[in-house]
Coordinates of C-alpha atoms in Angstrom, one line a residue:
M1 CA 112.7 109.6 81.9
L2 CA 110.4 109.9 85.2
S3 CA 108.3 112.9 82.8
L4 CA 108.1 110.3 80.0
M5 CA 106.9 107.3 82.5
T6 CA 104.4 109.4 84.2
F7 CA 102.8 111.2 80.9
L8 CA 102.9 108.6 78.0
P9 CA 100.3 106.9 79.7
L10 CA 98.3 110.6 79.8
A11 CA 99.1 110.8 75.9
G12 CA 97.6 107.6 75.4
G13 CA 94.4 108.8 77.3
A14 CA 94.2 111.8 75.4
I15 CA 94.6 110.3 72.0
I16 CA 92.0 107.3 72.9
L17 CA 89.4 110.4 73.7
C18 CA 89.8 111.9 70.1
L19 CA 89.0 108.9 68.6
P20 CA 85.5 108.4 67.4
K21 CA 83.1 106.1 69.0
G22 CA 83.2 102.0 67.8
N23 CA 86.9 101.9 67.9
D24 CA 87.1 99.7 70.8
N25 CA 90.0 97.3 69.5
L26 CA 92.2 100.5 68.5
V27 CA 91.5 101.7 72.0
K28 CA 92.2 98.7 73.6
T29 CA 95.5 98.7 71.7
I30 CA 96.7 102.2 72.0
A31 CA 95.9 101.7 76.2
A32 CA 98.0 98.6 75.8
V33 CA 100.9 100.6 73.8
A34 CA 100.5 103.9 76.2
S35 CA 101.0 101.5 79.5
F36 CA 103.7 99.3 77.9
L37 CA 105.9 102.0 76.9
P38 CA 107.1 102.8 80.7
V39 CA 108.0 99.0 81.3
P40 CA 111.3 99.5 79.0
L41 CA 111.8 103.0 80.6
A42 CA 111.6 101.3 84.0
I43 CA 113.9 98.7 83.1
K44 CA 116.2 101.5 82.1
L45 CA 115.3 103.5 85.1
W46 CA 116.2 100.0 87.0
V47 CA 119.7 99.3 85.4
A48 CA 120.9 103.1 85.2
F49 CA 120.2 103.5 89.0
D50 CA 123.2 104.0 91.3
P51 CA 121.8 101.9 93.9
T52 CA 125.1 103.3 96.0
V53 CA 123.6 106.8 96.3
A54 CA 121.2 107.5 99.1
G55 CA 119.3 110.6 98.0
V56 CA 116.2 110.5 100.9
N57 CA 116.8 114.3 101.6
V58 CA 119.9 115.3 99.3
A59 CA 118.6 117.0 96.3
N60 CA 121.9 116.4 94.5
Q61 CA 121.9 113.0 95.5
F62 CA 118.8 112.1 93.7
Q63 CA 119.0 110.6 89.8
F64 CA 117.0 111.1 87.1
V65 CA 116.2 114.5 88.8
E66 CA 114.0 116.8 86.4
R67 CA 113.6 120.1 87.8
F68 CA 111.8 123.9 86.9
S69 CA 109.9 126.5 88.4
W70 CA 106.1 126.0 87.8
I71 CA 104.3 128.5 89.7
P72 CA 106.9 131.2 90.6
S73 CA 104.5 133.2 92.6
I74 CA 103.9 130.7 95.3
N75 CA 107.7 129.1 94.8
V76 CA 106.0 125.5 93.5
E77 CA 108.6 123.6 91.5
Y78 CA 107.9 121.0 89.0
F79 CA 110.6 118.7 90.7
M80 CA 110.9 115.0 90.3
G81 CA 113.8 112.7 90.9
A82 CA 114.4 109.4 92.3
D83 CA 116.1 107.0 94.7
G84 CA 115.9 103.9 96.3
I85 CA 112.6 104.1 98.0
S86 CA 111.0 105.4 94.8
V87 CA 112.6 103.3 92.2
P88 CA 110.9 100.1 93.0
M89 CA 107.8 101.3 93.4
L90 CA 108.3 103.1 89.9
I91 CA 109.0 99.8 88.6
L92 CA 106.2 98.0 90.2
T93 CA 103.6 100.6 89.2
A94 CA 104.9 100.2 85.6
I95 CA 104.6 96.4 85.4
V96 CA 101.2 96.0 87.1
S97 CA 99.6 99.1 85.4
F98 CA 100.7 97.4 81.7
L99 CA 99.4 94.3 83.1
A100 CA 96.0 95.0 84.4
V101 CA 95.5 96.7 81.0
I102 CA 95.7 93.6 79.0
G103 CA 93.8 92.3 82.2
S104 CA 90.9 94.4 81.1
W105 CA 90.8 93.3 77.6
G106 CA 87.3 91.8 78.1
I107 CA 85.7 95.0 79.6
E108 CA 83.1 96.0 76.7
K109 CA 80.9 98.7 78.4
Q110 CA 82.1 102.2 77.4
I111 CA 85.8 101.1 77.0
K112 CA 86.8 104.4 75.6
G113 CA 86.3 106.0 78.9
Y114 CA 87.6 103.2 81.1
M115 CA 90.7 102.6 79.0
A116 CA 91.4 106.7 79.0
L117 CA 90.6 106.7 83.0
F118 CA 92.9 104.3 83.8
L119 CA 95.8 105.9 82.0
L120 CA 95.0 109.0 83.7
L121 CA 95.0 106.9 87.1
E122 CA 98.5 105.4 85.8
T123 CA 99.8 109.0 85.4
G124 CA 98.7 110.0 88.9
M125 CA 100.3 106.7 90.4
M126 CA 103.7 107.6 88.5
G127 CA 103.9 111.1 89.5
V128 CA 103.5 110.1 93.3
F129 CA 106.4 108.1 93.1
A130 CA 108.8 111.0 91.2
S131 CA 107.2 113.9 93.0
L132 CA 110.0 115.7 95.2
D133 CA 107.7 119.3 95.4
F134 CA 105.2 119.0 98.2
F135 CA 102.5 120.7 95.8
L136 CA 103.2 118.6 93.0
F137 CA 102.9 115.6 95.1
Y138 CA 99.4 116.5 96.0
V139 CA 98.4 117.2 92.6
F140 CA 99.4 113.5 91.8
W141 CA 97.6 112.2 94.8
E142 CA 94.4 113.9 94.0
V143 CA 95.0 113.0 90.0
M144 CA 93.9 109.4 91.5
L145 CA 91.0 110.4 93.3
L146 CA 88.2 110.9 90.4
P147 CA 89.4 107.9 88.0
M148 CA 89.3 105.3 90.6
Y149 CA 86.1 106.7 91.9
F150 CA 84.8 106.5 88.5
L151 CA 86.0 103.0 87.7
I152 CA 84.5 101.8 90.9
G153 CA 81.6 103.5 90.1
I154 CA 80.5 102.8 86.8
W155 CA 82.1 99.4 85.7
G156 CA 82.0 97.9 89.1
G157 CA 79.6 95.3 90.4
P158 CA 76.0 95.8 92.1
R159 CA 77.2 98.0 94.9
R160 CA 79.5 100.0 92.9
E161 CA 78.1 103.6 93.5
Y162 CA 78.0 102.7 97.4
A163 CA 81.3 101.0 97.3
A164 CA 82.9 104.4 95.1
I165 CA 81.3 106.9 97.6
K166 CA 82.6 105.5 100.4
F167 CA 86.3 105.0 98.7
F168 CA 85.8 109.0 97.5
L169 CA 84.9 109.9 101.3
Y170 CA 87.6 108.0 102.5
T171 CA 90.2 109.4 100.4
L172 CA 89.3 113.0 100.6
L173 CA 88.9 113.0 104.3
G174 CA 92.9 111.9 104.4
S175 CA 93.4 114.6 101.4
V176 CA 91.9 117.4 103.5
L177 CA 94.4 116.5 106.5
M178 CA 97.1 116.3 104.2
L179 CA 96.3 119.8 103.0
L180 CA 96.2 121.2 106.2
V181 CA 99.8 120.0 106.9
I182 CA 101.0 121.0 103.6
L183 CA 99.8 124.3 104.3
A184 CA 101.1 124.4 107.9
L185 CA 104.6 123.4 106.2
Y186 CA 104.8 126.1 103.8
F187 CA 104.0 128.7 106.3
N188 CA 106.6 128.0 108.9
T189 CA 109.1 126.8 106.2
T190 CA 112.1 128.8 104.6
N191 CA 114.1 127.9 101.7
P192 CA 117.8 128.2 102.9
E193 CA 118.7 129.9 99.7
T194 CA 115.6 132.4 98.9
G195 CA 114.5 133.0 102.6
G196 CA 110.9 132.4 100.7
H197 CA 108.2 130.1 101.6
T198 CA 108.8 126.6 100.2
F199 CA 106.7 123.5 98.8
N200 CA 110.2 121.3 98.4
M201 CA 109.8 118.3 100.5
L202 CA 113.6 118.3 100.6
H203 CA 114.2 121.6 102.5
Y204 CA 111.2 120.4 104.9
M205 CA 113.5 117.5 106.0
Q206 CA 116.5 119.8 106.9
Q207 CA 115.2 120.6 110.4
S208 CA 117.0 123.9 110.6
T209 CA 114.6 125.3 108.0
H210 CA 111.4 125.1 110.5
N211 CA 110.2 128.2 112.2
G212 CA 106.9 129.3 113.4
W213 CA 104.9 126.6 114.4
L214 CA 106.6 123.9 113.5
K215 CA 109.2 124.4 116.8
G216 CA 106.7 123.7 118.8
F217 CA 106.5 119.9 119.6
D218 CA 102.9 119.5 120.4
V219 CA 102.1 121.4 117.0
R220 CA 104.4 118.9 115.3
I221 CA 102.4 115.7 117.0
L222 CA 99.1 116.9 115.2
L223 CA 100.9 117.5 111.7
F224 CA 102.3 114.1 112.1
I225 CA 99.0 112.6 113.1
G226 CA 97.4 114.5 110.3
L227 CA 99.5 113.1 107.8
F228 CA 99.5 109.7 109.2
I229 CA 96.1 109.2 108.8
G230 CA 95.9 110.7 105.2
F231 CA 98.5 108.1 104.7
A232 CA 96.9 105.0 107.0
I233 CA 93.5 105.5 104.9
K234 CA 95.7 104.5 101.7
V235 CA 97.1 101.6 103.4
P236 CA 94.8 100.7 105.1
L237 CA 95.2 100.5 108.6
F238 CA 92.8 99.7 111.3
P239 CA 90.3 101.5 111.6
F240 CA 90.7 103.1 108.4
H241 CA 90.5 99.7 106.5
T242 CA 86.7 99.8 106.2
W243 CA 86.8 101.1 102.8
L244 CA 88.9 98.6 101.7
P245 CA 86.5 95.3 101.0
D246 CA 83.4 97.2 99.4
A247 CA 86.0 99.0 96.7
H248 CA 87.6 95.5 96.1
V249 CA 84.7 93.6 96.1
E250 CA 82.8 96.0 93.6
A251 CA 85.7 97.0 91.4
P252 CA 86.4 95.3 88.2
T253 CA 89.1 93.0 88.3
A254 CA 92.1 95.0 86.9
I255 CA 90.8 97.9 89.2
S256 CA 91.1 95.5 92.3
V257 CA 94.5 95.0 91.0
I258 CA 95.7 98.2 91.0
L259 CA 94.2 99.2 94.4
A260 CA 95.9 96.1 96.0
G261 CA 99.2 96.3 93.7
I262 CA 99.6 100.3 93.8
L263 CA 97.2 102.3 95.3
L264 CA 97.7 100.6 98.9
K265 CA 101.4 101.2 98.8
M266 CA 101.3 105.0 98.6
G267 CA 100.2 105.2 102.4
T268 CA 103.2 103.1 103.3
Y269 CA 105.5 105.0 100.5
G270 CA 103.9 108.5 102.3
L271 CA 105.2 107.5 105.7
M272 CA 108.7 106.6 104.2
R273 CA 109.1 109.5 101.8
I274 CA 107.5 112.1 103.6
S275 CA 106.3 111.6 107.5
F276 CA 109.2 110.1 108.9
P277 CA 112.0 112.5 107.5
I278 CA 110.3 115.6 107.8
F279 CA 109.2 114.8 111.8
P280 CA 111.9 112.4 112.9
D281 CA 111.6 113.3 116.7
V282 CA 108.1 112.7 116.5
T283 CA 108.5 109.4 114.5
K284 CA 110.3 108.3 117.4
W285 CA 107.7 109.4 120.0
F286 CA 105.4 107.5 117.5
V287 CA 107.0 104.1 117.8
I288 CA 104.8 102.2 119.9
P289 CA 101.4 103.0 118.4
M290 CA 102.7 102.6 114.9
A291 CA 103.9 99.1 116.3
V292 CA 100.2 98.5 118.1
L293 CA 98.5 99.3 114.8
G294 CA 100.9 97.0 112.6
V295 CA 100.0 94.3 114.7
I296 CA 96.3 94.8 114.6
N297 CA 96.4 95.1 110.8
I298 CA 98.7 91.9 111.1
V299 CA 95.9 89.5 113.2
Y300 CA 92.4 91.5 112.8
G301 CA 93.0 91.5 108.8
A302 CA 93.9 87.5 109.1
L303 CA 90.8 86.4 111.2
C304 CA 88.6 89.1 109.0
A305 CA 90.0 86.6 106.2
M306 CA 89.2 83.6 107.7
A307 CA 85.7 84.4 108.2
Q308 CA 85.0 85.2 104.8
S309 CA 82.8 83.5 102.2
D310 CA 83.8 85.5 99.3
L311 CA 87.0 84.7 97.6
K312 CA 87.7 88.1 96.7
K313 CA 87.0 89.8 100.2
L314 CA 89.4 86.6 101.7
V315 CA 91.6 88.6 99.4
A316 CA 91.0 91.9 100.4
Y317 CA 91.1 91.2 104.2
S318 CA 94.8 89.5 103.5
S319 CA 96.0 92.5 101.8
V320 CA 94.8 94.4 105.1
S321 CA 97.1 91.8 107.0
H322 CA 99.9 92.1 104.8
M323 CA 100.3 95.8 104.9
G324 CA 100.7 95.2 108.5
F325 CA 103.5 93.9 108.2
C326 CA 105.3 96.7 106.5
L327 CA 104.1 98.9 109.5
L328 CA 105.3 97.0 112.3
G329 CA 109.1 96.6 110.2
M330 CA 109.1 100.6 109.9
A331 CA 107.8 101.2 113.4
A332 CA 111.4 99.0 114.5
L333 CA 113.3 101.8 113.3
T334 CA 116.2 99.5 112.2
P335 CA 117.9 98.8 108.8
A336 CA 116.5 95.5 108.4
G337 CA 113.1 96.2 109.5
M338 CA 112.6 99.3 107.2
I339 CA 114.3 97.2 104.1
G340 CA 112.0 94.3 104.8
A341 CA 109.0 96.5 105.0
S342 CA 109.7 98.1 101.5
F343 CA 110.5 94.8 100.2
Q344 CA 107.1 93.8 101.7
M345 CA 105.8 96.7 99.5
F346 CA 106.9 95.3 96.4
S347 CA 106.4 91.8 97.1
H348 CA 102.9 92.3 98.3
G349 CA 102.2 94.2 95.3
M350 CA 103.0 91.1 92.6
I351 CA 101.4 88.9 94.6
T352 CA 98.2 90.3 95.4
S353 CA 98.1 91.3 91.8
M354 CA 98.3 87.9 91.1
L355 CA 95.5 86.8 93.7
F356 CA 93.1 89.4 92.2
F357 CA 93.3 88.2 88.7
L358 CA 93.0 84.9 89.9
V359 CA 89.8 85.5 91.6
G360 CA 88.8 87.6 88.2
V361 CA 89.4 84.6 86.0
V362 CA 87.4 82.4 88.2
Y363 CA 84.3 84.6 88.6
D364 CA 84.4 85.3 85.0
R365 CA 83.7 81.9 84.2
A366 CA 81.4 81.1 87.4
H367 CA 79.8 84.4 88.0
H368 CA 80.3 84.0 91.5
R369 CA 83.0 83.8 94.1
D370 CA 81.4 82.0 96.5
I371 CA 84.2 79.7 98.4
D372 CA 81.5 76.8 99.1
G373 CA 80.2 76.9 96.0
F374 CA 83.3 75.1 94.2
G375 CA 85.1 72.3 94.8
G376 CA 87.1 69.6 92.9
L377 CA 88.2 72.4 90.3
G378 CA 92.0 71.3 90.4
A379 CA 90.9 68.1 88.0
V380 CA 89.2 70.5 85.8
V381 CA 91.5 73.5 85.5
P382 CA 94.8 72.1 86.4
V383 CA 96.9 75.2 84.9
Y384 CA 94.8 77.7 87.0
T385 CA 95.1 75.8 90.0
F386 CA 98.6 75.8 89.2
F387 CA 98.7 79.4 89.5
V388 CA 96.8 79.8 92.1
S389 CA 99.1 77.4 94.3
V390 CA 101.8 79.6 93.4
A391 CA 99.9 83.0 94.3
F392 CA 98.5 81.3 97.8
F393 CA 101.9 80.0 99.1
A394 CA 103.6 82.8 97.8
S395 CA 100.9 85.1 100.6
L396 CA 101.2 82.8 103.4
G397 CA 105.1 83.3 103.1
L398 CA 106.2 79.9 102.2
P399 CA 110.1 80.2 101.8
G400 CA 111.1 79.9 98.1
F401 CA 108.9 82.9 97.6
S402 CA 109.4 86.5 97.7
G403 CA 106.8 87.3 100.4
F404 CA 108.7 85.1 103.1
V405 CA 111.6 87.0 102.5
A406 CA 109.7 90.5 103.0
E407 CA 108.2 89.0 106.1
A408 CA 111.7 87.4 107.7
M409 CA 113.3 91.0 107.1
V410 CA 110.6 92.4 109.4
F411 CA 110.6 90.2 112.0
I412 CA 114.6 90.1 112.2
G413 CA 114.8 93.5 112.3
S414 CA 111.9 94.1 114.6
F415 CA 112.5 91.6 117.2
G416 CA 115.3 93.1 118.8
V417 CA 113.1 96.2 119.8
L418 CA 109.8 95.0 119.8
K419 CA 110.0 91.6 120.8
N420 CA 106.3 91.2 122.1
F421 CA 105.0 92.7 118.9
V422 CA 106.8 90.3 116.6
I423 CA 105.3 87.5 119.1
I424 CA 102.0 88.7 118.5
G425 CA 102.5 89.6 115.1
A426 CA 103.6 86.1 114.4
S427 CA 100.4 84.5 115.1
G428 CA 99.0 86.2 111.8
I429 CA 101.4 84.0 110.0
I430 CA 99.4 80.5 111.2
I431 CA 95.9 82.3 110.6
V432 CA 97.0 83.5 107.2
A433 CA 98.7 80.1 106.5
A434 CA 95.3 78.3 107.9
F435 CA 92.9 80.4 105.7
H436 CA 94.9 80.2 102.1
L437 CA 95.0 76.4 102.9
W438 CA 91.4 76.1 103.6
A439 CA 90.0 77.9 100.7
L440 CA 92.4 76.1 98.5
Q441 CA 91.1 72.8 99.6
R442 CA 87.4 73.8 99.5
V443 CA 87.5 75.4 95.7
F444 CA 90.1 72.9 94.2
L445 CA 90.2 69.6 96.4
G446 CA 87.7 67.1 97.2
P447 CA 84.8 66.1 95.2
L448 CA 84.2 67.8 92.1
N449 CA 80.8 69.9 92.0
P450 CA 79.3 68.7 88.5
K451 CA 77.7 72.0 88.4
Y452 CA 81.8 72.9 87.1
A453 CA 82.8 69.8 85.3
Q454 CA 83.1 72.0 81.9
L455 CA 84.7 75.1 83.4
E456 CA 86.8 76.7 80.9
E457 CA 90.3 76.5 81.6
I458 CA 92.5 79.8 82.0
N459 CA 93.3 81.3 78.8
A460 CA 96.6 82.4 77.1
R461 CA 95.7 86.2 77.9
E462 CA 95.4 85.2 81.4
I463 CA 98.6 83.4 81.3
F464 CA 100.0 86.4 80.1
C465 CA 99.0 88.5 82.7
L466 CA 100.3 86.0 85.6
T467 CA 103.2 84.6 84.1
P468 CA 105.8 87.6 85.0
L469 CA 104.1 88.2 88.3
A470 CA 104.5 84.4 89.4
L471 CA 108.2 84.6 87.7
M472 CA 109.3 87.4 90.0
T473 CA 107.9 86.2 93.1
L474 CA 110.1 83.1 92.6
I475 CA 113.0 84.3 91.5
L476 CA 112.9 87.3 94.2
G477 CA 111.8 84.7 97.0
V478 CA 115.4 82.8 96.2
Y479 CA 117.5 86.0 95.0
P480 CA 116.3 88.7 96.4
M481 CA 119.2 91.4 95.7
P482 CA 118.3 92.8 92.7
V483 CA 115.4 94.6 94.3
L484 CA 117.2 94.8 98.4
N485 CA 120.5 96.6 96.2
L486 CA 117.8 99.2 94.8
M487 CA 116.7 100.4 98.4
N488 CA 119.4 99.4 100.8
T489 CA 121.5 102.6 100.7
S490 CA 118.3 105.1 101.4
L491 CA 116.8 103.2 103.6
I492 CA 119.6 102.7 106.2
K493 CA 120.2 106.5 105.4
L494 CA 116.1 107.2 106.2
V495 CA 117.1 105.2 109.5
D496 CA 120.1 107.6 110.1
I497 CA 117.7 110.5 109.7
V498 CA 115.4 109.4 112.0
K499 CA 117.5 108.2 114.7
T500 CA 119.7 110.8 114.8
V501 CA 117.7 113.6 115.4
I502 CA 117.9 115.5 119.1

């Protein structure tokens, strides 16, 4: 099932590339079908998944496992499986990717290349969340890099080339660091069954398989930091965040949705899936620096968002702030903190996808995103205003929305061990609420700007993209257990792995 979810989009992309030019409607239809097929598979994955089995570092506790030797000469395996850490991300990827393809319907320039690259990107994202072999994980991680570079660089805004190159260089730096760590792990870890070197992540998590360099704590700190920077760039954490606003502002709407909804989550997923269980001793040593970075992200991202006049930049910096909650919850190393962080990843993926869709809607009609350039739109486009209000209130963490549940769990889980950091981080909530309400008031309330008296209301296709995300945000805000149940057992086990190491 995991391979089908991963490679069906790639198969759709290959079919699209074989089509002759001038079949734009057929290209869009094939892309929609190829990106939709993983959705029912994700629902099946959700229903069939046994949430009482932890997985994390035990091979026979992973579900939907697909495993065979891929490159036997260097012990590379095609090893895929799912546990409570990966299943929510796979479901989120399937839903957001399909909606992003529908949201790309307005793309007119080189539609064949756009859709083929988009589907390749989806394959890379699915593969990252399903891989249990570090070599395979790295291949999928790199598969995402080129499609995203071209999707920003060709279909982006006026400064698209600058934004694409900046994104590429930052991500490449992280990839190089990750590759060095992979090599160090490979040559200093042995497969307990064969005695040979291995890329199996689960073997890396068994501390008894470590030898050579991995016996030295100083080296382990360096390797942890190398991985951390690689993942921090993707999150993005301060001070590695500067590629994000440029990439978001220049990227087309659907690519901004993917960037914020899925790609940012890969950084925090990497920390949970790889860094914490492989280096549990260093993780404990690194708790305070992670908490400091998390709080900086929360407050600094919120202050930067408040200073923006561009609606898209405001949403981009709000993502920087919200991802800080993930790191704070993870740094606490408590079950509630870790589960809150993971739930924040899922919740933020839905909310921020809605926000970028909505920014794209108004940009398509007004051809600018200047907050001060609007005014009184609520009287002209009430349905659009309704969706923006839902997204803004969800983003600022109002009770009744999934964002509130996630942030509350992070604070509850962190308060006992990181009290001062939680108090400082809580100030970010006030700033986030302030800039959301400020933007809402400036754009939708007050006197109507006559220039937009005839602004076109949101259409059926756009409502189709937004409704599932809005409903899931509301439902999970009232009853979050369907997602929390998926992740509870695995994340409690992950906390135990880190805390019990000597």
